[in-house]
Short mmCIF file of C-alpha atoms and ligand atoms in Angstrom, two decimals:
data_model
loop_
_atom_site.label_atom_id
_atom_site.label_comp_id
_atom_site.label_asym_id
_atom_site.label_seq_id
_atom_site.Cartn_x
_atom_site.Cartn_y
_atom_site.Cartn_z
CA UNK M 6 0.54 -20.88 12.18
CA UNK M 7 -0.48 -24.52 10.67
CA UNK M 8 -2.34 -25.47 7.57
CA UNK M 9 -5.72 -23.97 9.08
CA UNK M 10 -4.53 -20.93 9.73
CA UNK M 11 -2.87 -20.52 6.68
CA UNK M 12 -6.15 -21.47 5.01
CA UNK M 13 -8.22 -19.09 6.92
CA UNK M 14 -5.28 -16.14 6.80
CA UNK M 15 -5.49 -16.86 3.00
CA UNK M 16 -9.53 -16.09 3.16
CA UNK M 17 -8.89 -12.99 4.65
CA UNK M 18 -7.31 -11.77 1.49
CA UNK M 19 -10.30 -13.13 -0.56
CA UNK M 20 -8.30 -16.57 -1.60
CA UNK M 21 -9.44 -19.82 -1.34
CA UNK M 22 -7.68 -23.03 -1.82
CA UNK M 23 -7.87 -26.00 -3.72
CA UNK M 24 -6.69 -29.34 -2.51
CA UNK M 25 -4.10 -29.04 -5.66
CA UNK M 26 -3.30 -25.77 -4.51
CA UNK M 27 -2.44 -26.74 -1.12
CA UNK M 28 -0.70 -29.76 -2.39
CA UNK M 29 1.56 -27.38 -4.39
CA UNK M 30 2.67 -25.02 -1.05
CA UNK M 31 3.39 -28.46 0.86
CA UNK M 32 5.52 -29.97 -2.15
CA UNK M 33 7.48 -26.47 -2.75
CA UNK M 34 8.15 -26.51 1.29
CA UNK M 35 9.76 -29.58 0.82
CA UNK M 36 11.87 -28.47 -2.39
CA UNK M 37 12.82 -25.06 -0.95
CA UNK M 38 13.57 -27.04 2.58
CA UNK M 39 16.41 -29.93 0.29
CA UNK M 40 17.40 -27.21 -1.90
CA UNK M 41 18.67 -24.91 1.18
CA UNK M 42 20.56 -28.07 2.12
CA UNK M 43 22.78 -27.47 -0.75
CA UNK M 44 22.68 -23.81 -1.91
CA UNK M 45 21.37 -20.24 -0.09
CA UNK M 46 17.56 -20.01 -0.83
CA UNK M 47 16.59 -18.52 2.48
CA UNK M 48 16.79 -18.22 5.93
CA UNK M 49 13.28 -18.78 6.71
CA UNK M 50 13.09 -22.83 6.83
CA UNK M 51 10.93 -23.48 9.97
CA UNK M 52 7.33 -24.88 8.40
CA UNK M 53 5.00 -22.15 10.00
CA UNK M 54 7.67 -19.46 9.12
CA UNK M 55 7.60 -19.87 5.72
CA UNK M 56 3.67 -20.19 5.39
CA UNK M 57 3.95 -16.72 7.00
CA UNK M 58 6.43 -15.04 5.92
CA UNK M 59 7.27 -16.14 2.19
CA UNK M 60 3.33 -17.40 1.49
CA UNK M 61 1.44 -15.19 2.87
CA UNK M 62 3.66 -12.16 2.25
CA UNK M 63 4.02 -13.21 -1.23
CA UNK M 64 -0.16 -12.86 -1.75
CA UNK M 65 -0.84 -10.89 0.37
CA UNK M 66 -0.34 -7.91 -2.79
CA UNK M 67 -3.67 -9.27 -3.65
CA UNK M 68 -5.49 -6.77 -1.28
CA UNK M 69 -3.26 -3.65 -2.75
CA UNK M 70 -4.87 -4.59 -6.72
CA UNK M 71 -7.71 -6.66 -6.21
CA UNK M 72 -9.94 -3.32 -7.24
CA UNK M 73 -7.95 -2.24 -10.31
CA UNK M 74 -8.91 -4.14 -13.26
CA UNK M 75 -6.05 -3.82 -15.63
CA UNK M 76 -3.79 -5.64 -13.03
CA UNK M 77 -6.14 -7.70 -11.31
CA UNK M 78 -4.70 -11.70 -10.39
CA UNK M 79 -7.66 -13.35 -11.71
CA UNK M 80 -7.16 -11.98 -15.33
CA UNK M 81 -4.69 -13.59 -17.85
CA UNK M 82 -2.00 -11.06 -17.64
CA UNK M 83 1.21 -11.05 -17.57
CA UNK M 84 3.61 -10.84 -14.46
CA UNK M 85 7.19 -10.44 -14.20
CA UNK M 86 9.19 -11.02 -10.61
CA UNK M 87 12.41 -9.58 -10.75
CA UNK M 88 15.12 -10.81 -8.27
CA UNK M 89 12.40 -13.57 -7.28
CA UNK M 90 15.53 -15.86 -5.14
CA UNK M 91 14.00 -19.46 -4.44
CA UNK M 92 10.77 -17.54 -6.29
CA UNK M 93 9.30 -14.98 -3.88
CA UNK M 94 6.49 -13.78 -4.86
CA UNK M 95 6.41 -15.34 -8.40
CA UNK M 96 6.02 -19.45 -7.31
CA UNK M 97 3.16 -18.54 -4.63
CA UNK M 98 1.15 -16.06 -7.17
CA UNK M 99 1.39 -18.53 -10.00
CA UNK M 100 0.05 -21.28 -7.70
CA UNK M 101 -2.82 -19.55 -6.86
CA UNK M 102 -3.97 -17.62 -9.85
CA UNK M 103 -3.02 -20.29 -12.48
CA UNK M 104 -4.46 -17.97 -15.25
CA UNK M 105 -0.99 -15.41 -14.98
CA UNK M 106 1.78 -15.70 -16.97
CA UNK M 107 4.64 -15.39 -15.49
CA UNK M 108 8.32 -15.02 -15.88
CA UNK M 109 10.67 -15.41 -13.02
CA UNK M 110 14.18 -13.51 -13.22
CA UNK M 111 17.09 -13.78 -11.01
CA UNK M 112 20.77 -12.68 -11.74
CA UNK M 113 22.12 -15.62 -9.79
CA UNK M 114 21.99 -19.01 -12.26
CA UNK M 115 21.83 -21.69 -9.63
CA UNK M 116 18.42 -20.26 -8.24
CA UNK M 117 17.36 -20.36 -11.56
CA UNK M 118 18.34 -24.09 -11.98
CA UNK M 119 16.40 -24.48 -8.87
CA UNK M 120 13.28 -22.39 -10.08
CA UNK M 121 12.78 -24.55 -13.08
CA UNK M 122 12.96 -27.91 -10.70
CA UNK M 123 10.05 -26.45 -9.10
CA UNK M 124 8.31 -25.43 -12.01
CA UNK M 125 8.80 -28.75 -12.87
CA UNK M 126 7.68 -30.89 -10.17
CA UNK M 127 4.91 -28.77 -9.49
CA UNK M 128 3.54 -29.09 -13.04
CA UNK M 129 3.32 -25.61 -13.59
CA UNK M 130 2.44 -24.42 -16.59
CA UNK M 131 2.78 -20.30 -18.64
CA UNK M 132 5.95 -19.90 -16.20
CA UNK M 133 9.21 -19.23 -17.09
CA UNK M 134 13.04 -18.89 -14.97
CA UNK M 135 15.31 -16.35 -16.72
CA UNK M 136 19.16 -16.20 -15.72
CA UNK M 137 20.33 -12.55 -16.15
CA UNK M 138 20.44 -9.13 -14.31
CA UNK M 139 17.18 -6.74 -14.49
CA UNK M 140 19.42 -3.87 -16.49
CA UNK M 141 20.10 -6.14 -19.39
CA UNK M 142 16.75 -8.05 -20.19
CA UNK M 143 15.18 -4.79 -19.87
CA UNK M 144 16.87 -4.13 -23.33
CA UNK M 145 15.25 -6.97 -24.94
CA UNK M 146 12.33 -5.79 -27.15
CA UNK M 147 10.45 -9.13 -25.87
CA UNK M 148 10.41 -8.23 -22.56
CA UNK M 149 10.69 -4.33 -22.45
CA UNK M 150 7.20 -2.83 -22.18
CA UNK M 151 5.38 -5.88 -22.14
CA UNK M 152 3.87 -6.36 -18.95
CA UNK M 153 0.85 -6.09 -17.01
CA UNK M 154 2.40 -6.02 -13.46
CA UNK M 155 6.18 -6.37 -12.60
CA UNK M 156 6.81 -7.14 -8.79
CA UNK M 157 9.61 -7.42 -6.61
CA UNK M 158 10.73 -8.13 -3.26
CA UNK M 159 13.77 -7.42 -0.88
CA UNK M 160 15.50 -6.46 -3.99
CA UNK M 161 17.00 -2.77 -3.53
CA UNK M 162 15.91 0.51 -2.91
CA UNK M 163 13.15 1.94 -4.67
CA UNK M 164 14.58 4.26 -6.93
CA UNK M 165 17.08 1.55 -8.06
CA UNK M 166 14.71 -0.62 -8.11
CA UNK M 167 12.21 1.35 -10.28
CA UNK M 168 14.57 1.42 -13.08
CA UNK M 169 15.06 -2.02 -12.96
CA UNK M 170 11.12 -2.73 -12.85
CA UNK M 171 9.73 -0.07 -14.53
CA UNK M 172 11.01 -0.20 -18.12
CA UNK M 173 9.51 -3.78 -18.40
CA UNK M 174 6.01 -2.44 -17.53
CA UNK M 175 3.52 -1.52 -20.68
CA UNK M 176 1.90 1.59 -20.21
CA UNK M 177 -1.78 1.20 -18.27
CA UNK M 178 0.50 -1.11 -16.27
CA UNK M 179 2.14 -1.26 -12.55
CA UNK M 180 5.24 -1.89 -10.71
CA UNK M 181 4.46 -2.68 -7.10
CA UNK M 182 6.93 -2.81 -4.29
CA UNK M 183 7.22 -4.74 -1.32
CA UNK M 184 8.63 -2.83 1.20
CA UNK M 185 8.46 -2.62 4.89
CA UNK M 186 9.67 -0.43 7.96
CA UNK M 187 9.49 3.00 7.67
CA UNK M 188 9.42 3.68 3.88
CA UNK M 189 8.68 7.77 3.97
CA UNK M 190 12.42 8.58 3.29
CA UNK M 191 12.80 6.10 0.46
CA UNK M 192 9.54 7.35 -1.50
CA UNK M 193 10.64 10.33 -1.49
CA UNK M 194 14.46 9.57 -2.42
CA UNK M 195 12.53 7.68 -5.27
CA UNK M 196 9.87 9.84 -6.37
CA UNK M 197 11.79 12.16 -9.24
CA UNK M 198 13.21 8.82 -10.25
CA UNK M 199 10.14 7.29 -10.47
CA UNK M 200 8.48 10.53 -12.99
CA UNK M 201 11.97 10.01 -15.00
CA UNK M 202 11.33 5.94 -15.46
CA UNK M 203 7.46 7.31 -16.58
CA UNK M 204 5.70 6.21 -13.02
CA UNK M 205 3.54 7.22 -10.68
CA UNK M 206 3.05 6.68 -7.24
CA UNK M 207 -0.56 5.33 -7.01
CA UNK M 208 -0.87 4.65 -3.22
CA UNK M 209 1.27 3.36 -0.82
CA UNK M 210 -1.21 -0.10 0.59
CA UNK M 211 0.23 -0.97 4.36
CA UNK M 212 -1.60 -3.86 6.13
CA UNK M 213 -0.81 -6.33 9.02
CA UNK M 214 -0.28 -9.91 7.33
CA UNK M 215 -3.16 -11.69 8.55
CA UNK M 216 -2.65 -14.52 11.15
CA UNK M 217 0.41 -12.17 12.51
CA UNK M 218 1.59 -8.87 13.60
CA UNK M 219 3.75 -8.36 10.80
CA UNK M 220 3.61 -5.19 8.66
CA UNK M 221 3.71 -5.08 4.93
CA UNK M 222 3.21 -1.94 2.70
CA UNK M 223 3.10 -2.18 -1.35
CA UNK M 224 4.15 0.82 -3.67
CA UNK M 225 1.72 0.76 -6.48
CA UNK M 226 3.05 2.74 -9.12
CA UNK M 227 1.31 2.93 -12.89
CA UNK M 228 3.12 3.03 -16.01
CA UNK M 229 1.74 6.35 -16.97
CA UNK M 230 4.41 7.10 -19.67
CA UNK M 231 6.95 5.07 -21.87
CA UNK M 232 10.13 4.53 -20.30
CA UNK M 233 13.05 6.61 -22.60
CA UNK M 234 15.81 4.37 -24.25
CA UNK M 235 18.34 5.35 -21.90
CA UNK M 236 17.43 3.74 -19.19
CA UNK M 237 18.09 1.16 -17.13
CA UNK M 238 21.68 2.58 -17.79
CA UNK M 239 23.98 0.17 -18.04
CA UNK M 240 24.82 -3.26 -15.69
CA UNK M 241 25.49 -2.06 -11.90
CA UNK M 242 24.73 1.51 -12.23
CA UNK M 243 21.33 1.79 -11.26
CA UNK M 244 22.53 -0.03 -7.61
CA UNK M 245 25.99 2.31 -7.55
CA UNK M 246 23.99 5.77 -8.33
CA UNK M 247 20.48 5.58 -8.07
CA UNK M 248 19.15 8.06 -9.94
CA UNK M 249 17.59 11.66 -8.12
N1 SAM F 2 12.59 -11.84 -3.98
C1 SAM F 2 13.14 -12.93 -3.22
C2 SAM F 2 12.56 -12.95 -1.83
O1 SAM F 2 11.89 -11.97 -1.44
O2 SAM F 2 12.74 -13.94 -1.10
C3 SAM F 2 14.67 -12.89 -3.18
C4 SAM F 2 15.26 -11.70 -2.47
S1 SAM F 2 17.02 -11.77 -2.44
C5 SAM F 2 17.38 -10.86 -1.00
C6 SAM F 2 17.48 -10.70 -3.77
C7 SAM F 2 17.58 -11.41 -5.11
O3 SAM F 2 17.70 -10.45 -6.15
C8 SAM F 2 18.78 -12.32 -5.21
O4 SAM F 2 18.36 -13.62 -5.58
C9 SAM F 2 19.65 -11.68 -6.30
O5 SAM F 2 20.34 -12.64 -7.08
C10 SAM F 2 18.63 -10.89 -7.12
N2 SAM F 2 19.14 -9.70 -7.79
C11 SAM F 2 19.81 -8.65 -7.24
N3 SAM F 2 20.11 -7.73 -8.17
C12 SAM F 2 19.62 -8.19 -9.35
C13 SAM F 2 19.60 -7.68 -10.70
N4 SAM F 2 20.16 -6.52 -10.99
N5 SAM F 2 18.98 -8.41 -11.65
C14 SAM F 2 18.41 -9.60 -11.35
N6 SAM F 2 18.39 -10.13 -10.09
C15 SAM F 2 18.99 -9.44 -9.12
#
């Protein structure tokens, strides 16, 4: 891949970089690259690899929302990443739409030790690292039903992962999946799930990541309804017996 044709993949999904911006992606190579010396981040640590397949993949949602106003990048709103890891999507969004707010969460505390050096040394600012599992935050009136747009990626299945997501999406919102393979069986495992949590499926967006022949499709689902009290049930259940 390289720097240029990172650049010019980037274009292709109508974003353009700043010197600062590109700065940022080299600097958060280099952090991801030490901090795998010490702890699992990823497996993906070859340079063109993970302009590919955590940079690219991570914006490449772009081109699923750019059309839809209430959850379009380039307005202030705010963005949660649940299970973002070494911060996949969350870090890559937030570097190239400064304007989001965003909270990172991860259930695993060292990661988010590591997600607030980055935060850090990148100087970035409206972004938060939360240590705790999606079921339980989800509780907390500050974060429940108070977002724009909750993503997530290589997480869990979709119907456990729509009770995780869901309930921290405001209504007019969306949840939107990464996914990839062949996802027909799981949307429709998901979809009664999905109506319970107070979603629905938008569109299912599947595009080739550009500069490669990978495939990528997002689930786009609005918050059409509030979520009911009840759920996410409690810790571990929505991963044990996803709901049907
Ligand atoms: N999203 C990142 C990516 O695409 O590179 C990380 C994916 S990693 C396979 C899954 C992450 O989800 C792990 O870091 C794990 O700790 C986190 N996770 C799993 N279940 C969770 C839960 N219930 N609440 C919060 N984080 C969770």
């Amino acid at each position: 891949m390289g720097i240029d044709t990172f650049i010019k993949s980037l274009k292709e999904l109508n974003i353009e970089l700043s010197e600062g911006q590109i700065e940022k992606f080299d600097e958060y190579f280099h952090i991801l690259v030490e901090g795998n010396e010490v702890m699992n981040l990823t497996t993906i640590t070859d340079y063109d690899e993970v302009l590919l397949k955590h940079y690219i993949d991570s914006l490449a949602v772009n081109k699923a929302i750019e059309e839809v106003d209430n959850w379009n990048l380039n307005k202030k709103i705010k963005v949660i990443d649940i299970g973002t890891g070494a911060g996949f999507p969350g870090i890559p969004l937030k570097i190239v739409y400064d304007n989001l707010e965003v909270v990172l969460l991860d259930s695993l505390n060292k990661k988010v030790k590591f997600l607030d050096e980055v935060i850090k040394k990148l100087e970035l600012l409206n972004i938060t690292a939360i240590h705790g599992r999606a079921e339980d935050f989800a509780k907390d009136p500050s974060y429940r039903e108070t977002f724009d747009l909750c993503v997530s990626r290589a997480v869990s299945n979709l119907a456990t992962l729509s009770e995780y997501c869901l309930p921290y999406v405001k209504v007019g919102g969306a949840f939107i999946s990464y996914k990839s393979g062949e996802i027909e069986e799981e949307l429709k495992a998901s979809e009664k799930a999905i109506k319970m949590l107070g979603g629905n499926i938008l569109k299912v967006e599947k595009m080739t990541l550009p500069g490669s022949t990978i495939e990528r499709s997002f689930v786009v689902i609005e918050k059409v309804k509030n979520t009911i009290g009840i759920y996410p049930r409690k810790s571990g259940l929505p991963a044990k017996e996803p709901l049907k």
